Short mmCIF file of C-alpha atoms and ligand atoms in Angstrom, two decimals:
data_model
loop_
_atom_site.label_atom_id
_atom_site.label_comp_id
_atom_site.label_asym_id
_atom_site.label_seq_id
_atom_site.Cartn_x
_atom_site.Cartn_y
_atom_site.Cartn_z
CA UNK A 29 1.57 2.82 -18.30
CA UNK A 30 -1.96 3.83 -19.35
CA UNK A 31 -4.66 3.79 -16.70
CA UNK A 32 -8.34 4.53 -17.33
CA UNK A 33 -10.31 5.49 -14.21
CA UNK A 34 -14.00 4.66 -14.60
CA UNK A 35 -15.96 6.43 -11.89
CA UNK A 36 -19.40 7.83 -11.20
CA UNK A 37 -18.00 11.07 -9.75
CA UNK A 38 -14.78 13.09 -9.81
CA UNK A 39 -13.69 16.53 -8.66
CA UNK A 40 -13.87 19.14 -10.23
CA UNK A 41 -16.82 17.89 -12.31
CA UNK A 42 -19.28 16.17 -9.98
CA UNK A 43 -19.12 15.32 -6.28
CA UNK A 44 -21.31 13.86 -3.57
CA UNK A 45 -18.58 12.46 -1.30
CA UNK A 46 -15.05 11.19 -0.87
CA UNK A 47 -15.04 9.08 -4.05
CA UNK A 48 -15.04 12.31 -6.07
CA UNK A 49 -12.08 13.64 -4.06
CA UNK A 50 -10.12 10.44 -4.74
CA UNK A 51 -11.02 10.25 -8.44
CA UNK A 52 -9.98 13.91 -8.76
CA UNK A 53 -6.71 13.84 -6.84
CA UNK A 54 -5.25 10.37 -7.46
CA UNK A 55 -5.11 10.68 -11.30
CA UNK A 56 -3.38 14.05 -10.85
CA UNK A 57 -0.80 12.47 -8.54
CA UNK A 58 -0.30 9.51 -10.90
CA UNK A 59 0.15 11.76 -13.94
CA UNK A 60 2.78 13.74 -12.05
CA UNK A 61 4.64 10.46 -11.63
CA UNK A 62 4.56 9.72 -15.35
CA UNK A 63 1.56 7.37 -15.41
CA UNK A 64 -0.91 8.49 -18.11
CA UNK A 65 -4.11 8.32 -16.09
CA UNK A 66 -7.39 9.45 -17.65
CA UNK A 67 -10.86 9.60 -16.13
CA UNK A 68 -14.23 8.71 -17.63
CA UNK A 69 -17.55 9.59 -15.99
CA UNK A 70 -21.15 10.45 -16.96
CA UNK A 71 -22.02 13.90 -18.28
CA UNK A 72 -24.36 14.99 -15.49
CA UNK A 73 -26.46 18.15 -15.63
CA UNK A 74 -24.75 19.45 -12.48
CA UNK A 75 -21.28 19.74 -14.04
CA UNK A 76 -20.52 23.48 -13.92
CA UNK A 77 -21.17 25.24 -17.24
CA UNK A 78 -17.70 26.82 -17.22
CA UNK A 79 -16.14 23.36 -17.22
CA UNK A 80 -18.55 21.79 -19.73
CA UNK A 81 -17.68 24.65 -22.09
CA UNK A 82 -14.13 23.34 -22.31
CA UNK A 83 -15.10 19.87 -23.55
CA UNK A 84 -15.15 18.93 -27.21
CA UNK A 85 -17.16 16.08 -28.64
CA UNK A 86 -14.85 13.47 -30.14
CA UNK A 87 -17.32 10.76 -31.14
CA UNK A 88 -20.93 9.65 -31.22
CA UNK A 89 -21.94 6.00 -31.41
CA UNK A 90 -24.63 3.61 -30.29
CA UNK A 91 -24.40 1.35 -27.27
CA UNK A 92 -26.30 -1.94 -27.32
CA UNK A 93 -27.00 -3.70 -24.07
CA UNK A 94 -29.64 -6.41 -23.72
CA UNK A 95 -32.26 -5.48 -26.33
CA UNK A 96 -31.57 -1.75 -25.93
CA UNK A 97 -29.67 0.41 -28.35
CA UNK A 98 -28.90 3.90 -27.03
CA UNK A 99 -27.17 7.02 -28.29
CA UNK A 100 -23.85 7.90 -26.70
CA UNK A 101 -21.70 10.99 -27.12
CA UNK A 102 -18.06 11.05 -26.02
CA UNK A 103 -16.52 14.36 -24.93
CA UNK A 104 -12.95 15.13 -23.95
CA UNK A 105 -11.12 17.92 -22.07
CA UNK A 106 -7.97 18.38 -20.03
CA UNK A 107 -7.75 20.00 -16.60
CA UNK A 108 -4.51 20.33 -14.67
CA UNK A 109 -2.77 17.72 -16.79
CA UNK A 110 -5.56 15.11 -16.49
CA UNK A 111 -7.67 14.07 -19.50
CA UNK A 112 -11.35 13.63 -18.70
CA UNK A 113 -13.91 11.86 -20.90
CA UNK A 114 -17.64 12.34 -20.46
CA UNK A 115 -20.26 9.80 -21.48
CA UNK A 116 -23.22 11.75 -22.83
CA UNK A 117 -26.80 10.51 -22.87
CA UNK A 118 -29.34 13.09 -21.73
CA UNK A 119 -32.07 10.54 -21.04
CA UNK A 120 -29.90 8.90 -18.39
CA UNK A 121 -27.78 11.72 -17.02
CA UNK A 122 -29.43 15.10 -17.61
CA UNK A 123 -31.17 15.00 -14.25
CA UNK A 124 -31.02 16.69 -10.88
CA UNK A 125 -28.30 15.10 -8.70
CA UNK A 126 -26.29 11.98 -9.42
CA UNK A 127 -28.07 9.02 -7.85
CA UNK A 128 -31.30 7.91 -6.27
CA UNK A 129 -33.44 7.24 -9.37
CA UNK A 130 -35.62 4.15 -9.89
CA UNK A 131 -33.66 3.32 -13.02
CA UNK A 132 -30.15 3.70 -11.51
CA UNK A 133 -29.52 0.07 -12.52
CA UNK A 134 -30.17 0.87 -16.19
CA UNK A 135 -28.27 4.19 -16.00
CA UNK A 136 -25.08 2.61 -14.68
CA UNK A 137 -25.30 -0.59 -16.74
CA UNK A 138 -25.49 1.76 -19.72
CA UNK A 139 -22.48 3.66 -18.37
CA UNK A 140 -20.43 0.44 -18.05
CA UNK A 141 -21.27 -0.67 -21.61
CA UNK A 142 -20.65 2.88 -22.89
CA UNK A 143 -17.14 2.86 -21.36
CA UNK A 144 -16.45 -0.49 -23.03
CA UNK A 145 -17.41 1.01 -26.40
CA UNK A 146 -15.88 4.45 -25.83
CA UNK A 147 -12.33 3.09 -25.71
CA UNK A 148 -12.53 2.51 -29.49
CA UNK A 149 -12.69 6.29 -29.95
CA UNK A 150 -9.91 7.31 -27.54
CA UNK A 151 -6.32 7.89 -28.68
CA UNK A 152 -5.36 5.73 -25.72
CA UNK A 153 -5.22 2.00 -25.05
CA UNK A 154 -5.73 1.30 -21.33
CA UNK A 155 -3.28 -1.16 -19.81
CA UNK A 156 -5.50 -1.10 -16.75
CA UNK A 157 -9.08 -0.05 -16.22
CA UNK A 158 -9.44 1.06 -12.61
CA UNK A 159 -13.06 0.89 -11.45
CA UNK A 160 -14.62 2.34 -8.32
CA UNK A 161 -17.65 1.09 -6.37
CA UNK A 162 -20.76 -0.66 -7.67
CA UNK A 163 -21.59 1.84 -10.39
CA UNK A 164 -18.59 0.61 -12.38
CA UNK A 165 -18.45 -2.94 -10.97
CA UNK A 166 -19.78 -4.51 -14.15
CA UNK A 167 -16.80 -3.30 -16.19
CA UNK A 168 -14.45 -6.05 -14.88
CA UNK A 169 -17.29 -8.52 -15.53
CA UNK A 170 -17.72 -7.33 -19.14
CA UNK A 171 -13.95 -7.43 -19.65
CA UNK A 172 -13.89 -11.11 -18.67
CA UNK A 173 -16.99 -12.05 -20.66
CA UNK A 174 -18.45 -10.19 -23.66
CA UNK A 175 -15.30 -8.12 -24.36
CA UNK A 176 -12.75 -10.84 -23.58
CA UNK A 177 -11.44 -11.10 -27.14
CA UNK A 178 -12.14 -7.52 -28.19
CA UNK A 179 -9.00 -5.91 -29.64
CA UNK A 180 -10.01 -2.56 -28.11
CA UNK A 181 -9.33 -4.19 -24.73
CA UNK A 182 -6.51 -6.54 -25.65
CA UNK A 183 -4.31 -7.32 -22.64
CA UNK A 184 -6.15 -4.81 -20.43
CA UNK A 185 -6.25 -5.75 -16.74
CA UNK A 186 -8.75 -4.48 -14.18
CA UNK A 187 -8.53 -3.09 -10.67
CA UNK A 188 -11.64 -2.62 -8.54
CA UNK A 189 -11.54 -0.29 -5.53
CA UNK A 190 -14.06 -0.69 -2.74
CA UNK A 191 -14.84 2.74 -1.33
CA UNK A 192 -17.83 1.53 0.62
CA UNK A 193 -18.94 -2.10 0.83
CA UNK A 194 -22.37 -1.14 2.11
CA UNK A 195 -23.60 0.22 -1.22
CA UNK A 196 -23.63 -2.78 -3.55
CA UNK A 197 -25.98 -1.99 -6.43
CA UNK A 198 -28.38 -4.88 -5.79
CA UNK A 199 -31.19 -5.45 -8.29
CA UNK A 200 -33.50 -8.28 -9.36
CA UNK A 201 -31.71 -11.08 -11.20
CA UNK A 202 -34.17 -11.07 -14.14
CA UNK A 203 -33.86 -7.32 -14.44
CA UNK A 204 -30.04 -7.46 -14.56
CA UNK A 205 -30.20 -10.39 -16.98
CA UNK A 206 -32.39 -8.27 -19.21
CA UNK A 207 -30.03 -5.27 -19.00
CA UNK A 208 -26.87 -7.31 -19.55
CA UNK A 209 -28.35 -9.63 -22.17
CA UNK A 210 -26.99 -12.72 -20.39
CA UNK A 211 -28.53 -15.96 -19.21
CA UNK A 212 -29.09 -17.31 -15.73
CA UNK A 213 -25.66 -18.96 -15.80
CA UNK A 214 -24.11 -15.61 -14.85
CA UNK A 215 -26.16 -15.50 -11.65
CA UNK A 216 -24.69 -18.21 -9.45
CA UNK A 217 -22.96 -17.60 -6.13
CA UNK A 218 -19.56 -17.63 -7.86
CA UNK A 219 -20.62 -14.85 -10.24
CA UNK A 220 -23.17 -12.03 -9.91
CA UNK A 221 -25.73 -13.64 -7.59
CA UNK A 222 -26.03 -12.30 -4.05
CA UNK A 223 -28.60 -13.86 -1.69
CA UNK A 224 -31.26 -14.11 -4.36
CA UNK A 225 -30.47 -10.75 -6.01
CA UNK A 226 -28.08 -9.62 -8.72
CA UNK A 227 -25.08 -7.60 -7.50
CA UNK A 228 -23.20 -5.02 -9.54
CA UNK A 229 -20.49 -4.87 -6.89
CA UNK A 230 -19.82 -8.58 -7.33
CA UNK A 231 -18.97 -7.79 -10.95
CA UNK A 232 -15.91 -6.09 -9.49
CA UNK A 233 -15.24 -8.37 -6.52
CA UNK A 234 -15.37 -11.60 -8.53
CA UNK A 235 -13.95 -10.56 -11.90
CA UNK A 236 -11.38 -7.80 -11.27
CA UNK A 237 -7.74 -8.89 -11.39
CA UNK A 238 -6.87 -6.93 -8.25
CA UNK A 239 -9.03 -5.53 -5.48
CA UNK A 240 -8.11 -2.56 -3.39
CA UNK A 241 -9.81 -0.69 -0.62
CA UNK A 242 -9.09 2.65 0.93
CA UNK A 243 -7.30 1.77 4.18
CA UNK A 244 -5.43 -1.16 5.69
CA UNK A 245 -7.75 -1.55 8.62
CA UNK A 246 -10.87 -1.57 6.40
CA UNK A 247 -9.19 -4.21 4.19
CA UNK A 248 -8.97 -6.40 7.30
CA UNK A 249 -12.37 -5.45 8.70
CA UNK A 250 -14.33 -6.36 5.56
CA UNK A 251 -13.02 -9.89 5.79
CA UNK A 252 -14.95 -10.31 9.05
CA UNK A 253 -18.63 -11.00 9.42
CA UNK A 254 -19.34 -7.76 11.32
CA UNK A 255 -18.06 -5.42 8.58
CA UNK A 256 -18.28 -7.79 5.63
CA UNK A 257 -21.85 -6.99 4.51
CA UNK A 258 -22.30 -10.71 3.72
CA UNK A 259 -19.38 -10.55 1.30
CA UNK A 260 -16.70 -11.43 3.85
CA UNK A 261 -16.24 -15.03 2.68
CA UNK A 262 -15.70 -13.89 -0.91
CA UNK A 263 -13.25 -11.27 0.33
CA UNK A 264 -11.40 -13.83 2.41
CA UNK A 265 -11.26 -16.06 -0.66
CA UNK A 266 -9.72 -13.19 -2.63
CA UNK A 267 -7.53 -11.91 0.19
CA UNK A 268 -4.39 -12.62 -1.85
CA UNK A 269 -5.59 -10.04 -4.40
CA UNK A 270 -6.96 -7.52 -1.89
CA UNK A 271 -4.83 -4.66 -0.66
CA UNK A 272 -5.58 -1.65 1.54
CA UNK A 273 -4.16 1.70 0.42
CA UNK A 274 -5.06 4.69 2.52
CA UNK A 275 -6.45 7.73 0.68
CA UNK A 276 -4.66 11.05 0.58
CA UNK A 277 -6.00 14.53 0.01
CA UNK A 278 -5.23 17.08 -2.67
CA UNK A 279 -3.06 19.44 -0.66
CA UNK A 280 -3.16 22.13 -3.36
CA UNK A 281 -6.94 22.16 -3.53
CA UNK A 282 -7.23 22.14 0.26
CA UNK A 283 -4.66 24.57 1.58
CA UNK A 284 -5.54 26.96 4.43
CA UNK A 285 -2.72 29.19 3.21
CA UNK A 286 -4.39 29.56 -0.14
CA UNK A 287 -8.13 29.04 0.17
CA UNK A 288 -10.42 31.74 -1.25
CA UNK A 289 -13.23 30.60 1.09
CA UNK A 290 -11.27 31.81 4.14
CA UNK A 291 -10.97 35.30 5.59
CA UNK A 292 -7.47 34.89 7.05
CA UNK A 293 -4.88 32.56 5.45
CA UNK A 294 -2.88 30.50 7.92
CA UNK A 295 -0.78 27.39 8.23
CA UNK A 296 0.50 26.77 11.75
CA UNK A 297 -0.68 29.86 13.58
CA UNK A 298 -3.54 29.06 15.96
CA UNK A 299 -4.28 32.73 16.46
CA UNK A 300 -4.71 33.29 12.71
CA UNK A 301 -6.88 30.18 12.51
CA UNK A 302 -9.08 31.58 15.28
CA UNK A 303 -9.79 34.70 13.23
CA UNK A 304 -11.55 32.34 10.84
CA UNK A 305 -13.52 30.93 13.76
CA UNK A 306 -14.83 34.39 14.59
CA UNK A 307 -15.81 34.93 10.95
CA UNK A 308 -17.64 31.60 10.92
CA UNK A 309 -19.45 32.50 14.16
CA UNK A 310 -20.47 35.85 12.64
CA UNK A 311 -21.73 34.19 9.45
CA UNK A 312 -23.76 31.59 11.36
CA UNK A 313 -25.10 33.98 14.02
CA UNK A 314 -23.22 32.46 16.98
CA UNK A 315 -21.72 34.62 19.74
CA UNK A 316 -18.25 35.67 18.56
CA UNK A 317 -15.40 34.50 20.76
CA UNK A 318 -11.94 33.14 20.05
CA UNK A 319 -11.91 31.25 23.36
CA UNK A 320 -15.08 29.13 23.19
CA UNK A 321 -14.18 25.77 21.64
CA UNK A 322 -16.08 25.09 18.44
CA UNK A 323 -16.80 21.52 17.30
CA UNK A 324 -17.49 21.07 13.58
CA UNK A 325 -18.98 18.32 11.43
CA UNK A 326 -19.13 18.18 7.61
CA UNK A 327 -20.76 14.97 6.54
CA UNK A 328 -23.45 13.00 4.80
CA UNK A 329 -26.15 12.67 7.48
CA UNK A 330 -26.29 8.87 7.52
CA UNK A 331 -26.03 6.21 10.21
CA UNK A 332 -22.50 5.21 9.04
CA UNK A 333 -21.07 8.50 10.29
CA UNK A 334 -22.03 7.92 13.92
CA UNK A 335 -25.05 10.21 14.09
CA UNK A 336 -26.76 7.94 16.59
CA UNK A 337 -23.96 8.76 19.06
CA UNK A 338 -24.06 12.44 18.16
CA UNK A 339 -27.82 12.78 18.60
CA UNK A 340 -27.80 10.77 21.84
CA UNK A 341 -25.24 13.08 23.46
CA UNK A 342 -25.90 16.47 21.88
CA UNK A 343 -27.96 17.91 24.75
CA UNK A 344 -25.36 16.96 27.35
CA UNK A 345 -22.47 18.23 25.30
CA UNK A 346 -24.28 21.53 24.81
CA UNK A 347 -24.32 21.93 28.61
CA UNK A 348 -20.59 22.58 28.33
CA UNK A 349 -19.07 25.90 27.34
CA UNK A 350 -18.94 24.93 23.66
CA UNK A 351 -20.30 25.71 20.22
CA UNK A 352 -21.27 23.02 17.71
CA UNK A 353 -21.78 23.42 13.95
CA UNK A 354 -23.00 20.76 11.49
CA UNK A 355 -23.08 20.94 7.69
CA UNK A 356 -24.68 18.00 5.97
CA UNK A 357 -27.57 16.45 4.11
CA UNK A 358 -29.05 13.00 4.19
CA UNK A 359 -31.56 11.12 6.33
CA UNK A 360 -34.65 13.15 7.22
CA UNK A 361 -34.65 11.90 10.85
CA UNK A 362 -31.25 13.53 11.49
CA UNK A 363 -32.16 16.69 9.59
CA UNK A 364 -35.28 17.13 11.77
CA UNK A 365 -33.40 16.37 14.97
CA UNK A 366 -30.68 18.93 14.26
CA UNK A 367 -33.11 21.62 13.03
CA UNK A 368 -35.02 21.22 16.28
CA UNK A 369 -31.84 21.37 18.39
CA UNK A 370 -30.71 24.52 16.57
CA UNK A 371 -34.06 26.14 17.36
CA UNK A 372 -33.67 25.34 21.06
CA UNK A 373 -29.96 26.31 21.34
CA UNK A 374 -29.52 29.34 19.06
CA UNK A 375 -26.36 30.51 20.89
CA UNK A 376 -24.60 27.16 20.84
CA UNK A 377 -25.71 24.98 17.96
CA UNK A 378 -26.13 25.61 14.24
CA UNK A 379 -26.99 23.24 11.44
CA UNK A 380 -26.86 23.90 7.71
CA UNK A 381 -28.73 21.31 5.67
CA UNK A 382 -27.35 20.91 2.18
CA UNK A 383 -24.13 20.54 0.25
CA UNK A 384 -21.87 23.62 0.28
CA UNK A 385 -18.18 23.45 -0.56
CA UNK A 386 -17.43 27.00 0.62
CA UNK A 387 -19.08 26.53 4.02
CA UNK A 388 -17.37 23.14 4.40
CA UNK A 389 -13.96 24.80 4.04
CA UNK A 390 -14.96 27.54 6.50
CA UNK A 391 -15.98 24.89 9.05
CA UNK A 392 -12.73 22.94 8.68
CA UNK A 393 -10.87 26.23 9.21
CA UNK A 394 -13.15 27.73 11.88
CA UNK A 395 -13.55 24.67 14.11
CA UNK A 396 -11.15 23.67 16.89
CA UNK A 397 -12.39 20.09 16.97
CA UNK A 398 -13.90 17.89 14.26
CA UNK A 399 -16.26 15.07 15.28
CA UNK A 400 -16.39 11.86 13.22
CA UNK A 401 -17.43 8.97 15.48
CA UNK A 402 -18.24 6.64 12.56
CA UNK A 403 -19.78 3.21 12.97
CA UNK A 404 -17.52 2.15 10.11
CA UNK A 405 -15.30 4.24 7.84
CA UNK A 406 -13.53 2.78 4.80
CA UNK A 407 -11.08 5.69 4.86
CA UNK A 408 -12.64 9.06 5.53
CA UNK A 409 -11.31 12.22 3.95
CA UNK A 410 -13.01 14.65 6.31
CA UNK A 411 -10.66 13.85 9.20
CA UNK A 412 -7.70 14.36 6.84
CA UNK A 413 -9.11 17.71 5.73
CA UNK A 414 -9.66 18.61 9.38
CA UNK A 415 -6.00 17.82 10.13
CA UNK A 416 -4.91 19.87 7.14
CA UNK A 417 -6.93 22.83 8.51
CA UNK A 418 -5.63 22.19 12.04
CA UNK A 419 -8.97 21.12 13.46
CA UNK A 420 -8.37 18.27 15.88
CA UNK A 421 -10.34 15.12 14.99
CA UNK A 422 -12.40 13.10 17.47
CA UNK A 423 -12.96 9.70 15.89
CA UNK A 424 -13.93 6.14 16.56
CA UNK A 425 -11.11 3.66 15.97
CA UNK A 426 -12.38 2.02 12.82
CA UNK A 427 -11.19 1.74 9.20
CA UNK A 428 -9.23 4.68 7.89
CA UNK A 429 -9.96 6.71 11.03
CA UNK A 430 -7.88 4.22 12.99
CA UNK A 431 -5.09 4.39 10.43
CA UNK A 432 -4.85 8.19 10.28
CA UNK A 433 -5.74 9.51 13.75
CA UNK A 434 -3.58 8.67 16.77
CA UNK A 435 -5.06 9.39 20.19
CA UNK A 436 -3.21 12.08 22.13
CA UNK A 437 -1.05 10.57 24.85
CA UNK A 438 -0.45 12.85 27.86
CA UNK A 439 2.67 10.91 28.85
CA UNK A 440 4.74 11.31 25.72
CA UNK A 441 2.91 14.25 24.09
CA UNK A 442 2.26 12.29 20.91
CA UNK A 443 -1.02 11.99 18.98
CA UNK A 444 -2.93 14.19 16.57
CA UNK A 445 -6.48 13.69 17.85
CA UNK A 446 -8.84 11.84 20.15
CA UNK A 447 -10.33 8.41 19.71
CA UNK A 448 -12.41 5.73 21.39
CA UNK A 449 -12.90 2.06 20.59
CA UNK A 450 -16.47 0.89 21.15
CA UNK A 451 -19.48 2.24 19.31
CA UNK A 452 -20.99 3.62 22.46
CA UNK A 453 -22.45 7.05 23.26
CA UNK A 454 -20.80 7.29 26.68
CA UNK A 455 -17.35 6.54 25.35
CA UNK A 456 -17.88 9.16 22.65
CA UNK A 457 -19.03 11.74 25.18
CA UNK A 458 -16.18 10.98 27.54
CA UNK A 459 -13.76 11.51 24.65
CA UNK A 460 -15.37 14.84 23.70
CA UNK A 461 -15.16 16.01 27.32
CA UNK A 462 -11.51 15.03 27.54
CA UNK A 463 -10.80 16.97 24.36
CA UNK A 464 -12.64 20.03 25.71
CA UNK A 465 -10.67 19.87 28.96
CA UNK A 466 -7.33 19.72 27.11
CA UNK A 467 -8.42 22.55 24.83
CA UNK A 468 -8.29 24.84 27.85
CA UNK A 469 -4.62 24.06 28.40
CA UNK A 470 -2.96 26.36 25.84
CA UNK A 471 0.41 24.60 25.78
CA UNK A 472 -0.99 21.10 25.44
CA UNK A 473 -3.44 22.26 22.81
CA UNK A 474 -0.69 23.82 20.73
CA UNK A 475 1.19 20.53 20.87
CA UNK A 476 -1.83 18.47 19.74
CA UNK A 477 -2.57 20.87 16.88
CA UNK A 478 1.07 20.79 15.78
CA UNK A 479 1.15 17.00 15.93
CA UNK A 480 -1.45 17.11 13.13
CA UNK A 481 1.31 18.51 10.96
CA UNK A 482 3.72 15.63 11.32
CA UNK A 483 2.26 13.09 8.90
CA UNK A 484 2.04 13.65 5.16
CA UNK A 485 -1.60 13.13 4.17
CA UNK A 486 -1.13 14.11 0.54
CA UNK A 487 -1.14 11.45 -2.20
CA UNK A 488 2.68 11.15 -2.17
CA UNK A 489 2.84 7.79 -0.46
CA UNK A 490 -0.38 6.23 -1.69
CA UNK A 491 0.11 7.12 -5.37
CA UNK A 492 3.30 5.05 -5.22
CA UNK A 493 1.38 2.16 -3.68
CA UNK A 494 -1.12 2.20 -6.57
CA UNK A 495 1.73 2.30 -9.09
CA UNK A 496 3.17 -0.78 -7.46
CA UNK A 497 -0.23 -2.59 -7.72
CA UNK A 498 -0.46 -1.64 -11.41
CA UNK A 499 3.14 -2.73 -12.06
CA UNK A 500 2.60 -6.12 -10.43
CA UNK A 501 -0.46 -6.70 -12.59
CA UNK A 502 1.27 -5.75 -15.79
CA UNK A 503 4.28 -7.90 -14.99
CA UNK A 504 1.98 -10.95 -15.23
CA UNK A 505 -0.01 -9.63 -18.14
CA UNK A 506 1.29 -11.95 -20.81
CA UNK A 507 0.75 -15.05 -18.70
CA UNK A 508 -1.89 -17.44 -19.98
CA UNK A 509 -5.36 -16.38 -18.87
CA UNK A 510 -7.04 -18.91 -16.62
CA UNK A 511 -10.50 -17.38 -16.85
CA UNK A 512 -13.38 -19.12 -18.52
CA UNK A 513 -14.38 -17.33 -21.68
CA UNK A 514 -18.05 -16.67 -22.26
CA UNK A 515 -18.75 -15.05 -25.59
P1 ADP B 27 -17.93 9.89 2.42
O1 ADP B 27 -17.30 9.73 1.09
O2 ADP B 27 -18.28 8.60 3.09
O3 ADP B 27 -19.09 10.83 2.41
P2 ADP B 27 -15.39 11.14 3.20
O4 ADP B 27 -14.95 11.66 4.52
O5 ADP B 27 -14.51 10.19 2.51
O6 ADP B 27 -16.85 10.54 3.42
O7 ADP B 27 -15.56 12.33 2.17
C1 ADP B 27 -16.56 13.30 2.29
C2 ADP B 27 -16.21 14.45 1.36
O8 ADP B 27 -17.39 15.17 1.05
C3 ADP B 27 -15.27 15.46 2.02
O9 ADP B 27 -14.56 16.13 1.01
C4 ADP B 27 -16.27 16.40 2.71
O10 ADP B 27 -15.72 17.65 2.96
C5 ADP B 27 -17.35 16.46 1.65
N1 ADP B 27 -18.70 16.75 2.16
C6 ADP B 27 -19.52 15.90 2.83
N2 ADP B 27 -20.70 16.49 3.10
C7 ADP B 27 -20.61 17.75 2.59
C8 ADP B 27 -21.51 18.87 2.55
N3 ADP B 27 -22.72 18.80 3.09
N4 ADP B 27 -21.09 20.00 1.95
C9 ADP B 27 -19.85 20.07 1.41
N5 ADP B 27 -18.97 19.06 1.41
C10 ADP B 27 -19.34 17.91 1.99
C1 GLC B 28 -16.51 6.26 0.73
C2 GLC B 28 -16.23 6.03 2.20
C3 GLC B 28 -15.18 6.97 2.77
C4 GLC B 28 -14.00 7.10 1.83
C5 GLC B 28 -14.48 7.52 0.46
C6 GLC B 28 -13.35 7.69 -0.53
O1 GLC B 28 -17.46 7.21 0.50
O2 GLC B 28 -17.42 6.12 2.97
O3 GLC B 28 -14.74 6.47 4.02
O4 GLC B 28 -13.09 8.05 2.33
O5 GLC B 28 -15.35 6.55 -0.04
O6 GLC B 28 -12.58 6.53 -0.65
#
């Protein structure tokens, strides 16, 4: 089985969030199970030089889309058994960061067309192209339209994974028509049109053969109006093709027993873990103490992650005997709020604005509790990393948080974290206080921390679930296509 992952980010090359973790770890897990899974992504300027040095150029060609005709280089390298391809065009991708440019539409439409062309130059015929989020949403669309009868894609099926329904790649219809070189007939409600705009995500949602999302609960939630981002009726229509598969983490890459970012390696020993807390306190300029509970957050600073609850309650929580550390970057309003709080509470609260993999690992290891009271959360990898580093998660019961964190139950001693149901600052604060109270009971705390060990959060289970989705698709591959063909 040959699977081509088309993604806008993947560890170890380029990362802004959980998508990169998934696109890095899942292909590794699939390859280990005998599925030849390769990954294609843009050649961004931020890919570390040491890794770029290992790529060789295997082709150059031109990509035409709309009236444009652009250069494209194709590079190839192998890391840890996974073959990576890079799409090279310096005009589009040799920039600071990955996203957030005025011409992101053109950059990722180019990427989608470039992937369609690049396959001609690979020694690999994909049985399935597995696309992720809006940046690659137009690939399933192109497969069902312009490339329908292209031998380079003969019998290839598509899977589209929703990592976050909120980011849809919405642009003007005329602009997308111009980029795609198609007429208005592709912009009706049953194709790429979305409330008067053109939607790249609908390219995936309408045209992919199978849809997946990154947890069972989120798969259900997005079929409701509240979480559906105005796409719930389409998702209900396609519910027979939509399946939730919870993410895993790469347990080799994130292993407190073998993590160069940490001072003291550990696995189950709370006392060894606490040595890392003291090192973190020293590094951040907090009073050093193994006893004071430390709450950590590593996150994009955006509304989704529950920062309205965190900002509303921070002052009150800091009245407790506690330390609180946040690493993140994002909305300026949260950055200002936390910088100001850190200035006023130098002995209790620290914030580090930016993206820093080393500090992230030190916070997972150094914190006793990990706060993630998200408004919605398709899966969430941070709470899984927290569990792996024995930091007890405090979450809201939504999406993947609900599927991976079980609230501690005093009566039977089960549960690996703390959770609350309603998106409400008081409920969040009550839950934090309960966690802090239990932290002071050594025996109970040991039990909760150890409960975090019971579930397997690696890709073992979920890689199998993806293989079963791929197998189902390929079993029907030779059946007559029912799709309209637009050449
Ligand atoms: P999302 O993809 O919505 O941002 P996830 O929880 O799925 O959320 O994944 C976030 C990933 O990005 C985790 O690996 C987390 O450790 C990492 N991360 C988030 N913010 C930062 C940051 N400021 N510095 C380092 N790593 C970060
Ligand atoms: C998105 C979601 C996050 C998920 C990640 C990887 O960024 O916000 O919940 O874990 O994708 O699937």
